[in-house]
Amino acid sequence: APRHFLGVSSSDLATPPPPWVEHLAPHLHWPLPARPQRAPAHRTLNWKTTMSTTLRITDVSEYRVLPIPHPAGAKIAQFYARVDQVPNELTNWLEVNPRVPKKTKSLKLSGPVAKAMLTTLDEEPERFAIKNNGIFVTVEEAEFTKEQGGEGTVILTLSDPKSHGVVNGGHTLLAIQQHLESSNGDEDSGGQADEVDDQVTPLPAYVRFHVMIGMGKHITELAEGLNRSMHVDNPSLENLNGTFKDIKAVMVGKTGEYDIAYRQGDPGNVDILFVLTLLGMLNLDEYPDRKKFPNGLFGQTKKVLELFVEDKEKDTSSFNILIPHVHEILRLSDEVKRQALRQTGQAELGLLKV
């Protein structure tokens, strides 16, 4: 039974007052007034499960729709949007994304990928459209309305957080949000841009949207496929940029030419980063005498690659002096391994075959 103040239950209200009540509270009227009953608490559902959300993205110049072969009736719409037109409300629709972006204690994005995005947005915003894979969103409906002047507005409708939302590109979305917050903070602090012109200049950075309609129960397969793409490592990107072309030229026609793997998927059994480590060990600018040893190069593959890329841009590059001797250096490395294996009596495994 519900209890009332002074510890008296509702079942006691029709009975004479007990003696302790008369002594402690003679001014009270008996029976005690019943407390008003609260209305039963109703269970409230998440707003996203009971209401649809409509998001508007303005100033879109081109909007293209293609049918998806399977499932039947599914479509994908693609367009570019200025990053300052990306709706903040999209961050409420990340439940369908299997990867949660990591943040620091100060709620800033962490990790090399997110930092690279922020660097591009800050320093080379015009290149963001071609360097970023974009934001993949599943929706209930998508509509494009052309407006006067050539540009138009995209209207996205999302209603079910289990099926609709940012299925891939969560890091991109949060990087854009963090960049915009940082930019707005700079403007609020009274920068030169405010003094020159009160009108805010639109950011030149654009991001590509991939909007999928009618995916239904295939959302898990979609999320799995989009989020299991293999990350391209830095040596592969440098190889594409031609960074190792001088090493390749020196190795042409020599034993071991095809044993070096310059990128992901190459059949060679010697990683290019190991070759760079050997060259770095003989860099007299860094290690001129016995007081300093190159042991810090081992296990620091990222550092070795960065040193190589930075050094090659110098007029007096140590690596450029060493590269013509790369085959001799590899042979020396092989010989050191052979002698070491003979001394220890172990089988000869993992030689470079040069």
XYZ file of C-alpha atoms in Angstrom:
354
model
C 0.000 0.000 0.000
C 1.250 3.506 -0.677
C 2.757 5.226 2.373
C 2.002 8.744 3.615
C 3.990 11.161 5.750
C 4.403 10.217 9.450
C 4.564 6.594 8.316
C 0.783 6.062 8.227
C -0.574 3.848 5.471
C -3.788 4.417 3.530
C -5.347 1.469 5.367
C -5.024 3.423 8.639
C -6.956 6.466 7.422
C -10.381 5.232 8.607
C -9.209 4.229 12.087
C -8.882 6.490 15.177
C -5.526 8.182 15.479
C -2.923 6.276 17.500
C -1.826 7.888 20.830
C 1.642 8.872 19.494
C 0.026 10.970 16.771
C -2.121 12.845 19.326
C 0.937 13.661 21.452
C 3.247 14.644 18.589
C 0.835 16.440 16.307
C -2.352 17.506 18.139
C -3.003 20.160 15.514
C -3.506 17.575 12.733
C -7.006 16.706 11.628
C -7.914 13.060 11.528
C -8.247 11.188 9.272
C -5.123 12.365 7.525
C -5.719 13.724 4.017
C -4.753 11.320 1.287
C -1.780 12.338 -0.839
C -2.667 13.021 -4.456
C -1.795 9.990 -6.562
C 0.746 10.455 -9.355
C -0.277 9.590 -12.861
C 1.230 6.286 -13.968
C 4.575 6.743 -15.623
C 4.437 6.131 -19.359
C 7.394 4.565 -21.125
C 8.910 7.025 -23.565
C 10.554 5.720 -26.697
C 13.630 7.135 -28.390
C 12.520 9.973 -30.644
C 14.354 8.412 -33.552
C 12.141 5.324 -33.408
C 8.888 7.256 -33.402
C 9.604 10.298 -35.567
C 11.262 10.735 -38.917
C 13.998 13.295 -39.370
C 14.287 15.513 -42.425
C 17.691 16.924 -43.300
C 18.309 19.644 -45.877
C 21.536 20.133 -47.803
C 21.540 23.317 -49.865
C 23.665 24.751 -52.695
C 24.009 21.404 -54.495
C 24.836 21.905 -58.159
C 24.680 18.331 -59.510
C 22.639 15.338 -58.320
C 22.765 11.911 -59.997
C 20.689 8.787 -59.291
C 21.560 5.237 -60.396
C 19.623 2.014 -59.833
C 21.338 -0.661 -57.712
C 20.999 -4.109 -59.379
C 20.156 -5.769 -56.064
C 18.015 -5.513 -54.006
C 15.136 -4.723 -56.349
C 14.097 -1.092 -56.282
C 17.205 0.136 -54.482
C 18.894 3.292 -55.744
C 22.000 5.337 -55.010
C 22.158 9.113 -55.312
C 25.489 10.928 -55.462
C 26.384 14.595 -55.144
C 28.990 16.956 -53.731
C 28.153 19.300 -50.872
C 30.098 22.129 -49.286
C 31.295 20.974 -45.894
C 29.587 23.905 -44.196
C 26.259 22.578 -45.537
C 26.626 19.118 -43.945
C 23.825 18.815 -41.332
C 25.036 18.451 -37.740
C 22.023 16.216 -37.078
C 23.708 13.419 -39.050
C 25.853 12.732 -35.977
C 22.662 11.426 -34.300
C 22.451 8.714 -36.960
C 25.613 6.650 -36.435
C 24.019 3.513 -34.995
C 24.277 1.663 -38.337
C 28.021 2.340 -38.470
C 30.004 -0.614 -37.032
C 33.046 1.571 -36.322
C 32.902 4.217 -33.607
C 35.396 7.060 -34.194
C 37.898 7.301 -31.342
C 38.201 10.546 -29.410
C 40.609 11.957 -26.864
C 39.628 13.068 -23.362
C 39.060 16.544 -24.790
C 36.557 15.004 -27.269
C 38.823 15.575 -30.266
C 39.250 12.938 -32.950
C 42.330 10.751 -32.583
C 44.251 8.500 -34.952
C 46.326 9.149 -38.067
C 43.416 8.938 -40.537
C 41.310 11.525 -38.716
C 44.321 13.804 -38.239
C 45.105 13.596 -41.962
C 41.516 14.640 -42.766
C 41.740 17.622 -40.431
C 45.081 18.647 -41.910
C 43.599 18.627 -45.414
C 40.543 20.609 -44.297
C 42.754 23.181 -42.587
C 45.608 23.466 -45.092
C 44.329 22.223 -48.466
C 40.510 22.386 -48.313
C 40.150 22.461 -52.080
C 41.692 18.957 -52.275
C 39.370 17.347 -49.744
C 36.881 16.300 -52.450
C 39.455 14.157 -54.269
C 41.345 12.846 -51.220
C 38.309 11.690 -49.239
C 36.008 8.766 -50.018
C 32.922 10.612 -48.802
C 29.939 9.876 -46.555
C 27.671 6.864 -47.188
C 24.137 7.319 -45.885
C 21.114 5.014 -46.007
C 17.757 6.798 -45.963
C 14.045 6.208 -46.357
C 13.667 8.858 -49.040
C 15.869 11.303 -50.938
C 14.632 14.200 -53.027
C 16.383 16.869 -55.077
C 14.720 20.168 -55.894
C 16.334 22.393 -58.523
C 16.166 26.061 -57.655
C 16.593 29.299 -59.507
C 20.208 29.929 -60.422
C 21.065 26.303 -61.197
C 21.738 24.972 -57.712
C 19.299 22.967 -55.653
C 18.420 21.416 -52.306
C 18.677 17.768 -51.288
C 16.128 16.582 -48.719
C 16.924 13.346 -46.858
C 14.344 11.512 -44.742
C 15.539 9.091 -42.047
C 13.129 7.261 -39.748
C 14.659 4.017 -38.418
C 18.039 4.180 -36.599
C 18.487 0.433 -37.211
C 18.335 0.910 -40.984
C 19.074 4.564 -41.689
C 22.139 6.672 -41.036
C 25.846 7.035 -41.772
C 26.870 3.479 -42.621
C 30.410 4.536 -43.588
C 32.268 7.824 -43.321
C 31.708 8.547 -39.643
C 35.296 9.773 -39.266
C 34.763 12.103 -42.227
C 31.543 13.472 -40.739
C 33.085 14.149 -37.314
C 36.264 15.598 -38.842
C 34.138 18.081 -40.794
C 32.182 18.952 -37.654
C 35.376 19.458 -35.634
C 36.877 21.585 -38.407
C 33.788 23.797 -38.593
C 33.683 24.226 -34.818
C 37.339 25.217 -34.848
C 36.794 27.663 -37.719
C 33.789 29.242 -35.998
C 35.833 29.582 -32.820
C 38.537 31.474 -34.711
C 35.941 33.823 -36.179
C 34.301 34.414 -32.799
C 37.681 35.346 -31.329
C 37.844 38.386 -33.586
C 40.103 37.407 -36.496
C 41.040 39.578 -39.454
C 38.275 38.036 -41.557
C 35.678 39.690 -39.302
C 37.383 43.062 -39.566
C 37.637 42.984 -43.360
C 34.178 41.698 -44.176
C 31.237 40.702 -42.022
C 30.029 38.269 -44.663
C 31.330 34.739 -44.073
C 33.054 33.357 -47.155
C 31.849 29.821 -47.975
C 34.467 27.178 -47.319
C 35.986 25.791 -50.530
C 36.051 22.247 -49.151
C 33.530 19.789 -50.605
C 32.581 16.257 -49.571
C 30.889 13.580 -51.682
C 27.638 12.005 -50.507
C 26.568 8.482 -51.433
C 22.889 8.202 -50.495
C 21.264 4.762 -50.698
C 17.514 4.265 -50.766
C 15.656 0.979 -50.341
C 18.431 -1.155 -48.835
C 16.051 -2.742 -46.330
C 17.408 -5.814 -44.541
C 20.711 -5.639 -46.448
C 22.090 -2.923 -44.185
C 24.434 -5.335 -42.355
C 25.958 -6.610 -45.598
C 26.388 -3.050 -46.794
C 28.097 -1.947 -43.575
C 30.351 -5.007 -43.623
C 31.495 -4.436 -47.200
C 32.121 -0.710 -46.829
C 34.006 -1.003 -43.545
C 36.311 -3.875 -44.513
C 38.148 -2.073 -47.278
C 41.906 -2.623 -46.990
C 43.804 0.462 -45.931
C 46.546 1.468 -48.354
C 49.864 1.728 -46.500
C 52.258 4.667 -46.815
C 54.978 2.855 -48.815
C 52.394 1.940 -51.475
C 51.370 5.592 -51.751
C 55.005 6.710 -52.004
C 55.581 4.094 -54.689
C 52.643 5.506 -56.628
C 54.233 8.938 -56.231
C 57.494 7.686 -57.771
C 59.533 8.010 -54.575
C 61.419 4.733 -55.150
C 62.111 5.111 -58.878
C 65.868 5.675 -58.353
C 66.189 2.453 -56.336
C 64.294 0.544 -59.026
C 66.584 1.948 -61.720
C 69.727 0.844 -59.862
C 68.355 -2.689 -59.349
C 67.453 -3.277 -63.020
C 69.216 -6.366 -64.360
C 70.809 -7.253 -61.012
C 70.247 -10.322 -58.879
C 67.400 -9.645 -56.487
C 65.697 -7.087 -58.731
C 62.318 -8.763 -58.240
C 62.826 -9.651 -54.580
C 61.945 -6.163 -53.323
C 58.268 -5.436 -52.557
C 57.602 -1.756 -53.193
C 53.854 -1.863 -52.551
C 51.080 -4.011 -51.092
C 50.633 -7.168 -53.139
C 54.095 -7.206 -54.739
C 55.531 -10.770 -54.822
C 58.936 -9.787 -53.410
C 59.934 -11.110 -49.987
C 62.027 -8.069 -49.004
C 60.053 -5.039 -47.833
C 61.191 -1.708 -49.253
C 61.214 -0.362 -45.699
C 63.953 -2.865 -44.810
C 65.998 -1.590 -47.756
C 65.525 2.002 -46.554
C 66.592 0.943 -43.048
C 69.872 -0.456 -44.432
C 70.513 2.779 -46.320
C 69.698 4.807 -43.211
C 72.200 2.841 -41.136
C 75.003 4.040 -43.438
C 73.955 7.695 -43.345
C 77.097 9.448 -42.065
C 75.246 12.706 -41.544
C 73.171 10.997 -38.853
C 75.750 8.466 -37.583
C 79.234 9.943 -38.181
C 81.055 7.946 -35.471
C 80.706 5.291 -32.765
C 79.072 7.706 -30.345
C 75.706 7.344 -32.035
C 74.220 4.059 -33.220
C 71.318 3.512 -35.687
C 69.481 1.063 -33.437
C 66.573 3.514 -33.296
C 65.793 2.798 -36.952
C 64.730 -0.802 -36.339
C 61.048 -1.221 -35.654
C 60.411 2.409 -36.606
C 59.252 1.857 -40.183
C 57.187 5.022 -40.309
C 60.151 7.064 -39.099
C 62.479 5.484 -41.696
C 60.110 6.334 -44.546
C 59.668 9.907 -43.320
C 63.444 10.385 -43.082
C 63.907 9.047 -46.607
C 61.206 11.282 -48.128
C 62.477 14.395 -46.324
C 66.138 13.718 -47.107
C 65.578 13.182 -50.842
C 64.221 16.717 -51.153
C 67.514 18.191 -49.907
C 70.178 19.442 -52.316
C 72.804 17.473 -50.370
C 70.799 14.283 -49.842
C 72.652 11.463 -48.081
C 70.222 8.890 -49.453
C 70.891 10.053 -53.020
C 74.581 9.345 -52.408
C 73.803 5.851 -51.092
C 71.166 4.755 -53.637
C 73.700 3.987 -56.468
C 75.247 1.452 -54.050
C 71.981 -0.167 -52.956
C 72.814 -3.527 -54.585
C 76.200 -3.661 -52.845
C 74.554 -2.784 -49.534
C 72.014 -5.585 -49.967
C 74.813 -8.050 -50.763
C 76.694 -6.890 -47.663
C 73.557 -7.438 -45.566
C 73.224 -10.957 -46.975
C 76.841 -11.756 -46.206
C 76.516 -10.535 -42.616
C 73.515 -12.829 -42.203
C 75.411 -15.797 -43.662
C 78.379 -15.288 -41.362
C 76.110 -14.860 -38.347
C 74.233 -18.042 -39.190
C 77.465 -19.991 -39.604
C 78.681 -18.802 -36.222
C 75.453 -19.833 -34.523
C 75.048 -23.058 -36.508
C 71.481 -22.251 -37.552
C 69.954 -22.967 -40.930
C 70.161 -20.236 -43.555
C 66.648 -18.791 -43.626
C 65.273 -15.540 -45.015
C 68.264 -14.470 -47.135
C 67.756 -11.714 -49.692
C 69.157 -13.776 -52.570
C 71.218 -10.930 -53.935
